[in-house]
mmCIF file of C-alpha atoms in Angstrom:
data_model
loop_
_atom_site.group_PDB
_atom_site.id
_atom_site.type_symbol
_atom_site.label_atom_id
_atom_site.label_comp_id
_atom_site.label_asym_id
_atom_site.label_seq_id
_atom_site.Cartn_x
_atom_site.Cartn_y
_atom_site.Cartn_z
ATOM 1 C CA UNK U 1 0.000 0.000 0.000
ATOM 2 C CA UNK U 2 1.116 3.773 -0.497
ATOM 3 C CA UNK U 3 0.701 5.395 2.711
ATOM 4 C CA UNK U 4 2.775 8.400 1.653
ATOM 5 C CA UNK U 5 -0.096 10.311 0.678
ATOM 6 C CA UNK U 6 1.748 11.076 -2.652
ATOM 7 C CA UNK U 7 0.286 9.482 -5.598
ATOM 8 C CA UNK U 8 3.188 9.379 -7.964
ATOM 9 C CA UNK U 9 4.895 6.852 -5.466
ATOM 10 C CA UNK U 10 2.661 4.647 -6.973
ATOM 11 C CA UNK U 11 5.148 4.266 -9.439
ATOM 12 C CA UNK U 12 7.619 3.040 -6.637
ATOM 13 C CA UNK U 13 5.086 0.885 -5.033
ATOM 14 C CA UNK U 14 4.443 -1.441 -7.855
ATOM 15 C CA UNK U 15 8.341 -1.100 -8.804
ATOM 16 C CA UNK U 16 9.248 -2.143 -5.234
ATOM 17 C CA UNK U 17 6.755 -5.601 -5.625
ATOM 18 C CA UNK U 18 8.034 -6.162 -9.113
ATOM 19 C CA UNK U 19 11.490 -6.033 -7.484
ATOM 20 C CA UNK U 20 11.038 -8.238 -4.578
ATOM 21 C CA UNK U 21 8.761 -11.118 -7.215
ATOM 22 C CA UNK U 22 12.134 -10.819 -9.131
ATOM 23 C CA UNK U 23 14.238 -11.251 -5.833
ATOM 24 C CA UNK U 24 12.389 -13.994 -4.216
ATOM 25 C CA UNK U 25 11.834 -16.156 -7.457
ATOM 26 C CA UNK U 26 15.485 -16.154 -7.623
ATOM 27 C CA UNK U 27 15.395 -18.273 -4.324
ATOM 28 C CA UNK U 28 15.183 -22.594 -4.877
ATOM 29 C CA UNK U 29 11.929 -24.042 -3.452
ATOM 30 C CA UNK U 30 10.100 -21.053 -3.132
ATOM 31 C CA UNK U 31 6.591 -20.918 -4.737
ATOM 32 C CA UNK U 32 6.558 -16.817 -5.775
ATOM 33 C CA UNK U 33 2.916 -16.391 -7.395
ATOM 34 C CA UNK U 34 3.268 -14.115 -10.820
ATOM 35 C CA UNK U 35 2.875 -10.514 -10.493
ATOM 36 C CA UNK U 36 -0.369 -10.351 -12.630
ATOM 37 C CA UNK U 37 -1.507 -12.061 -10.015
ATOM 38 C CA UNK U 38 -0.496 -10.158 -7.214
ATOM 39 C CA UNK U 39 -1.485 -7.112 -8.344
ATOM 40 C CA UNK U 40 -5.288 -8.126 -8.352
ATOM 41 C CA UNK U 41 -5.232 -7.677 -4.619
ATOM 42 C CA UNK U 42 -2.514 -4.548 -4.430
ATOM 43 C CA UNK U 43 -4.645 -2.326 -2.864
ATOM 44 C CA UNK U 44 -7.311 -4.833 -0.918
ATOM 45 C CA UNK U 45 -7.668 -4.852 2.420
ATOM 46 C CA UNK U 46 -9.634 -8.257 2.150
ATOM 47 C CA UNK U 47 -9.316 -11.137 4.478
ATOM 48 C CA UNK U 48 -5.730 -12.600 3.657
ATOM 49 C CA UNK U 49 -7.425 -16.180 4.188
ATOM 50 C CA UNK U 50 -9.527 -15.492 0.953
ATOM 51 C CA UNK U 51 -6.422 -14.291 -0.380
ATOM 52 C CA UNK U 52 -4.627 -17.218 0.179
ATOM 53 C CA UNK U 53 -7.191 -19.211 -1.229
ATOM 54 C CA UNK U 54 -7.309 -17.600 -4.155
ATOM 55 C CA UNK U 55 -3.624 -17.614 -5.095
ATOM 56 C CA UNK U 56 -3.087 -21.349 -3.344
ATOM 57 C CA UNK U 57 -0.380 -20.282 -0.859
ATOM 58 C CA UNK U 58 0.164 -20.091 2.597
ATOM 59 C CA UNK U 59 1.964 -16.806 3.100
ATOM 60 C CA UNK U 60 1.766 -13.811 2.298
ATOM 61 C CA UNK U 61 3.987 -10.963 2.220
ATOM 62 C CA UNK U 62 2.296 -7.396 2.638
ATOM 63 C CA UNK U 63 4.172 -4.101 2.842
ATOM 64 C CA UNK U 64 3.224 -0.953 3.058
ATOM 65 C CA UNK U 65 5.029 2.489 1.722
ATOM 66 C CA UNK U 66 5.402 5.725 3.866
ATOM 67 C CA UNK U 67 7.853 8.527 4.255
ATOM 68 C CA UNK U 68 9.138 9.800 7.772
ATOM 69 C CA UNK U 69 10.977 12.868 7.917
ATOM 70 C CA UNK U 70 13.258 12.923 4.438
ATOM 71 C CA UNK U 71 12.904 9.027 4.204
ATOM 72 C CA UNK U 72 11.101 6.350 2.882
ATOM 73 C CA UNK U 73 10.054 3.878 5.027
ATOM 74 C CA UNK U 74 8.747 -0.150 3.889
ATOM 75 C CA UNK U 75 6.725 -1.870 6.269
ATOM 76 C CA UNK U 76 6.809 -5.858 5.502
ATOM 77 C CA UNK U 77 5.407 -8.282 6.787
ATOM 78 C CA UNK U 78 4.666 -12.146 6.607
ATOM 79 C CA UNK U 79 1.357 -13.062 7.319
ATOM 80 C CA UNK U 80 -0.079 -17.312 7.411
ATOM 81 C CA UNK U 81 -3.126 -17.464 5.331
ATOM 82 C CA UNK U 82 -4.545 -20.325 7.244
ATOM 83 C CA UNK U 83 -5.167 -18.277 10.508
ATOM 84 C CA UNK U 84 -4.192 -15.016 9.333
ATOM 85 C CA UNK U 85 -1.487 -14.611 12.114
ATOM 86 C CA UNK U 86 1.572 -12.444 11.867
ATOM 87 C CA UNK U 87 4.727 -14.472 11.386
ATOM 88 C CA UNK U 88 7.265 -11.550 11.184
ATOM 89 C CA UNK U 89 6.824 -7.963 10.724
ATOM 90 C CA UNK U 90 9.927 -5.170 10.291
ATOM 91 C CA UNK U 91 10.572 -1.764 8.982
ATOM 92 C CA UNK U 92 13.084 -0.663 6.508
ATOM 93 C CA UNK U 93 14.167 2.781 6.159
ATOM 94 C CA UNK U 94 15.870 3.621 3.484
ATOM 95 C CA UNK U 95 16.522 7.025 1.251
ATOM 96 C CA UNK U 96 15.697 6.085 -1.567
ATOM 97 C CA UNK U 97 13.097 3.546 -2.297
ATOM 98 C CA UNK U 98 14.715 2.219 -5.850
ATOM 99 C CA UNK U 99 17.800 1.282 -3.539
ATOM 100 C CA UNK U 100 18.427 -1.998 -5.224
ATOM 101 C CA UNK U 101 20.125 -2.702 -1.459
ATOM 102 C CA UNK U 102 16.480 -2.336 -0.034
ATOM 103 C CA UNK U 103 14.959 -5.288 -2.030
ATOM 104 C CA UNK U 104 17.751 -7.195 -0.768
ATOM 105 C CA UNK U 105 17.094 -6.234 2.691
ATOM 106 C CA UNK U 106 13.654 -7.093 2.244
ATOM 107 C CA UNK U 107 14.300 -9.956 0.159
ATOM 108 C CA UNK U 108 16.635 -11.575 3.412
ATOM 109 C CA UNK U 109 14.367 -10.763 6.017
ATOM 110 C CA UNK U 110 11.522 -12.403 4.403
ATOM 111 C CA UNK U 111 13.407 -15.245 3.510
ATOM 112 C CA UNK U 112 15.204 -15.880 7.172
ATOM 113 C CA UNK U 113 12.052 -15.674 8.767
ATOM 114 C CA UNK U 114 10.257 -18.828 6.342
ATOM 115 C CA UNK U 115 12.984 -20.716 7.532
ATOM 116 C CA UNK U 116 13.572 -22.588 3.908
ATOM 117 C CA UNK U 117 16.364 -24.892 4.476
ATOM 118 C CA UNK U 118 19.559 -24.998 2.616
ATOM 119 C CA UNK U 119 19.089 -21.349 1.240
ATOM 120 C CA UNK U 120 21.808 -20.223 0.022
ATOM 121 C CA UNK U 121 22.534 -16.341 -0.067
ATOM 122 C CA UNK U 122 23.898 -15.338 -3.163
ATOM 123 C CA UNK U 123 20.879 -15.047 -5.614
ATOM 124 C CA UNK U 124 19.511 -12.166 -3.250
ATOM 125 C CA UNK U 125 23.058 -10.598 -3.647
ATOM 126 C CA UNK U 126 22.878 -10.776 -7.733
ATOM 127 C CA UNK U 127 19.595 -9.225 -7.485
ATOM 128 C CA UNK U 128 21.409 -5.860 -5.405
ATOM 129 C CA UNK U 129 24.150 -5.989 -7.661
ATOM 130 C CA UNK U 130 21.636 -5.364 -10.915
ATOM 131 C CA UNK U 131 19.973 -2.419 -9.866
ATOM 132 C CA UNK U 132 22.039 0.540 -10.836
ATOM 133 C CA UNK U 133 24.076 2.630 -8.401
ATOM 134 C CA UNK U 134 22.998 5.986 -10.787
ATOM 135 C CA UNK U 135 20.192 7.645 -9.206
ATOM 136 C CA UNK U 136 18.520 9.063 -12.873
ATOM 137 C CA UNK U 137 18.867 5.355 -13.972
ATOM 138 C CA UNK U 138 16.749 4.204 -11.191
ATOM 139 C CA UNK U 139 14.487 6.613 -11.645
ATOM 140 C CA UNK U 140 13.564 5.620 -15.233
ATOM 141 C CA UNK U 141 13.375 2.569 -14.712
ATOM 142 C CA UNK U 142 11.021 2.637 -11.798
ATOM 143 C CA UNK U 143 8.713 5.073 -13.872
ATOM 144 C CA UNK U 144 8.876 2.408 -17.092
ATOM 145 C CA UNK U 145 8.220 -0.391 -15.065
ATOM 146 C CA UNK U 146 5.025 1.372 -13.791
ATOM 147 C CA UNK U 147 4.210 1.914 -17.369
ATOM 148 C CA UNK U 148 4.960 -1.736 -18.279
ATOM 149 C CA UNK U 149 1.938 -2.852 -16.172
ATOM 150 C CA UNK U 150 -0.444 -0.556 -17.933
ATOM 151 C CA UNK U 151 -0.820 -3.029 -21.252
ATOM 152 C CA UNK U 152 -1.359 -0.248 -23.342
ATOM 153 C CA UNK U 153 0.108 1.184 -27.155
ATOM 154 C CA UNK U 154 0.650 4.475 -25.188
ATOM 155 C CA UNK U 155 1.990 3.004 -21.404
ATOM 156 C CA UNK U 156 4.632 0.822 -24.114
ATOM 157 C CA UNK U 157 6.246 3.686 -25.908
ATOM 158 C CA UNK U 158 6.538 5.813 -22.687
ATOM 159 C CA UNK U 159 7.914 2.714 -21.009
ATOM 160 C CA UNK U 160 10.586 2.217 -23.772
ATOM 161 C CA UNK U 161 11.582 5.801 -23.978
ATOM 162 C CA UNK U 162 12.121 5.634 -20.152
ATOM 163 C CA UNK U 163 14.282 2.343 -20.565
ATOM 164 C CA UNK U 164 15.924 3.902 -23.220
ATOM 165 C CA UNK U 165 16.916 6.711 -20.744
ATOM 166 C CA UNK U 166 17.646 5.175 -18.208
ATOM 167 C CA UNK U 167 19.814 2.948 -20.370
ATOM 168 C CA UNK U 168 21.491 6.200 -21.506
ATOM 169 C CA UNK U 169 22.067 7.284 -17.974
ATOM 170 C CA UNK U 170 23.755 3.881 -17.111
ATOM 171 C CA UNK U 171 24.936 1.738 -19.960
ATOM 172 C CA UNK U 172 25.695 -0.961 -17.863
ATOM 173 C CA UNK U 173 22.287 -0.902 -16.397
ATOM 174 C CA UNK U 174 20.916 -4.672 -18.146
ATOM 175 C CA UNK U 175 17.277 -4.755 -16.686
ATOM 176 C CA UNK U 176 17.163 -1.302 -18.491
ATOM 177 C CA UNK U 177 18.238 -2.826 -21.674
ATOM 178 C CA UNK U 178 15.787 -6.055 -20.863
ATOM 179 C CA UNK U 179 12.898 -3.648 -20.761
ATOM 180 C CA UNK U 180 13.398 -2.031 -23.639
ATOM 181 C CA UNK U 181 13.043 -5.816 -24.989
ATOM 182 C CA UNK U 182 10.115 -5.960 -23.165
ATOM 183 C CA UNK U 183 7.960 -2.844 -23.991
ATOM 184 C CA UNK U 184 9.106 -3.487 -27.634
ATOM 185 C CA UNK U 185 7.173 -7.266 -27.525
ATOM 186 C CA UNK U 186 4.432 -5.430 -25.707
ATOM 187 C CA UNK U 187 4.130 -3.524 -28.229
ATOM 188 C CA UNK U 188 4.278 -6.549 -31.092
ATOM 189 C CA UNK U 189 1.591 -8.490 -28.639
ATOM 190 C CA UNK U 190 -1.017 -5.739 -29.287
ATOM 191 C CA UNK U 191 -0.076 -5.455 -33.564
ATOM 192 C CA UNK U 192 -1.841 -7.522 -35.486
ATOM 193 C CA UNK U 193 1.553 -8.014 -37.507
ATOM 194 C CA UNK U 194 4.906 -8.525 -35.958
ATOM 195 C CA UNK U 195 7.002 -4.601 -36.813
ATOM 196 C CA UNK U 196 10.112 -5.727 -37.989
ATOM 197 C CA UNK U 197 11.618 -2.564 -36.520
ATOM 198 C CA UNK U 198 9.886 -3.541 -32.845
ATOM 199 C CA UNK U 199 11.684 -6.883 -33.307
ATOM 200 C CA UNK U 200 14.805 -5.977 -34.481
ATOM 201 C CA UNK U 201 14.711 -3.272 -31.470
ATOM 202 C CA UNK U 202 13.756 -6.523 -29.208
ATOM 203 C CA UNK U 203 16.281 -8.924 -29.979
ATOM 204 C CA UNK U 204 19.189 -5.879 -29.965
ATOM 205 C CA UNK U 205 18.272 -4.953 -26.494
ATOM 206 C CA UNK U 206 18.039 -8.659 -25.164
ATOM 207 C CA UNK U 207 21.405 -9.086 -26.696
ATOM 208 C CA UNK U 208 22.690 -6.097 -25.095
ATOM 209 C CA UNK U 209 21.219 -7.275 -21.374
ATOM 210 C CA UNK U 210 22.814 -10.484 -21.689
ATOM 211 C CA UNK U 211 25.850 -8.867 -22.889
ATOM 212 C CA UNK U 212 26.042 -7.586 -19.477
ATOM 213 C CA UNK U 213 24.546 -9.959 -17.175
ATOM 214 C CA UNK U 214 23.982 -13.009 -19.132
ATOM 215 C CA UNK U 215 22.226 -15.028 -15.779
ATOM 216 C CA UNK U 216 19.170 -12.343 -16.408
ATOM 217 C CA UNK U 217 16.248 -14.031 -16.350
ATOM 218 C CA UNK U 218 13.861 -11.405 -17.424
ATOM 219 C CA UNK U 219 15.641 -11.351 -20.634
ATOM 220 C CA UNK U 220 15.801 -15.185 -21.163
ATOM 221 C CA UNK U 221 12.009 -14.745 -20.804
ATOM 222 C CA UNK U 222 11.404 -12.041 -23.850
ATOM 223 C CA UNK U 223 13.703 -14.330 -26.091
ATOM 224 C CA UNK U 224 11.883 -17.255 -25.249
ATOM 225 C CA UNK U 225 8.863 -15.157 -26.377
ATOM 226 C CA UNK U 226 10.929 -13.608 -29.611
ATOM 227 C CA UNK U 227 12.142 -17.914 -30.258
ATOM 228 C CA UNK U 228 8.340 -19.227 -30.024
ATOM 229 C CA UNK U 229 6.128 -16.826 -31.238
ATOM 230 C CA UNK U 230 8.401 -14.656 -33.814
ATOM 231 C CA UNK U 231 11.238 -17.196 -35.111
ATOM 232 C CA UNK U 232 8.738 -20.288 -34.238
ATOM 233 C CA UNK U 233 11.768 -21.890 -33.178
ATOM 234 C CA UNK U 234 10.705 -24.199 -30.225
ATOM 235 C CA UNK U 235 13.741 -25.882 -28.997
ATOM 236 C CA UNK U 236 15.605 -22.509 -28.611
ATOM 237 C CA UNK U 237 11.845 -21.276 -26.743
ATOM 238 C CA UNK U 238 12.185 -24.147 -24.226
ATOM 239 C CA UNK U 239 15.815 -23.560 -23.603
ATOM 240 C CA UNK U 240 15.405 -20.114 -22.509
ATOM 241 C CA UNK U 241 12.930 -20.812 -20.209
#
């Protein structure tokens, strides 16, 4: 939820979640439900035992978004959808909310606390390492992924430009690069032809995310997409994925 009373930190909200998905998916035997999924019940307060049923889980993590004095403060929690009690709760303060070093915070506290055995650290710690250090990077990209979720012509050309920006601002950035892939076959999903511009754009900025960080799996996932649906090459589509 954004408590901050500010409603372009919406933006940073749904950034934040698609952040932490990516984080926690990174994690072995941990069932992460898909974003499009999530976000049906971003701003519910309904009973998180319906919730759970819903999804099929049996936690779930809620957080909440608020600044205090010049700071942004995250509010997570883990809450059992069987009886609805609290399991863990903390607050992270932080000054900046795109800190890629928040996620990870977050990331590590809720995955201490489910007590998964034989967790290993480091995917959490490749996650921090991707977000970019360069603040008007962040920024971009935060705004673009907003945009991303929109599923719109409009929300996919304002989501590349920002990409492309932030790209600009940081060319080492990859996830920038990977979502100019992806608001370019956003784009292609809603033509009822394939551009050959849009997928020559996709496939160069997959290249170049990979280039950088070639474990990305965002990027995997939009050539898998470019493999089965443009090239209708199927055993490159299932190797991706």
């Amino acid at each position: 939820l954004n408590l901050t009373g500010c409603a372009e930190h919406d933006e940073t909200r749904i950034a934040l979640t698609d952040e932490l998905i990516d984080a926690l998916v990174q994690v072995r035997g941990l069932k992460v439900i898909a974003r499009t999924s999530v976000m049906m019940f971003g701003d519910t307060r309904d009973d998180v035992r319906r919730i759970g049923e819903a999804l099929g889980v049996e936690v779930i993590v809620e957080g909440s978004l608020q600044r205090v004095g010049g700071r942004f403060r995250v509010l997570a929690q883990l809450v059992g959808t069987q009886d609805g009690v609290h399991r863990w709760s903390h607050a992270f303060d932080a000054d900046s909310p795109s800190s890629g070093e928040l996620v990870h915070r977050i990331a590590q506290g809720v995955v201490g606390n489910l007590k998964l055995g034989g967790v290993a650290p480091d995917p959490l710690k490749r996650v921090a390492r991707r977000m970019s250090d360069n603040e008007d990077a962040r920024d971009c990209w935060q705004r673009a992924r907003y945009l991303l979720g929109r599923h719109r012509v409009d929300a996919y050309r304002g989501a590349m430009e920002l990409f492309r920006e932030a790209a600009a601002a940081d060319p080492q950035f990859a996830l920038a690069f990977a979502g100019i892939g992806q608001a370019a076959i956003g784009l292609i999903g809603l033509s009822p032809y394939p551009d050959p511009l849009l997928v020559d754009t996709a496939r160069t900025a997959i290249a170049q995310a990979l280039a950088i960080d070639a474990e990305l799996a965002v990027a995997y996932g939009s050539d898998a997409f470019l493999a089965f649906a443009i090239d209708r090459d199927f055993e490159r589509a299932q190797l991706a994925v």
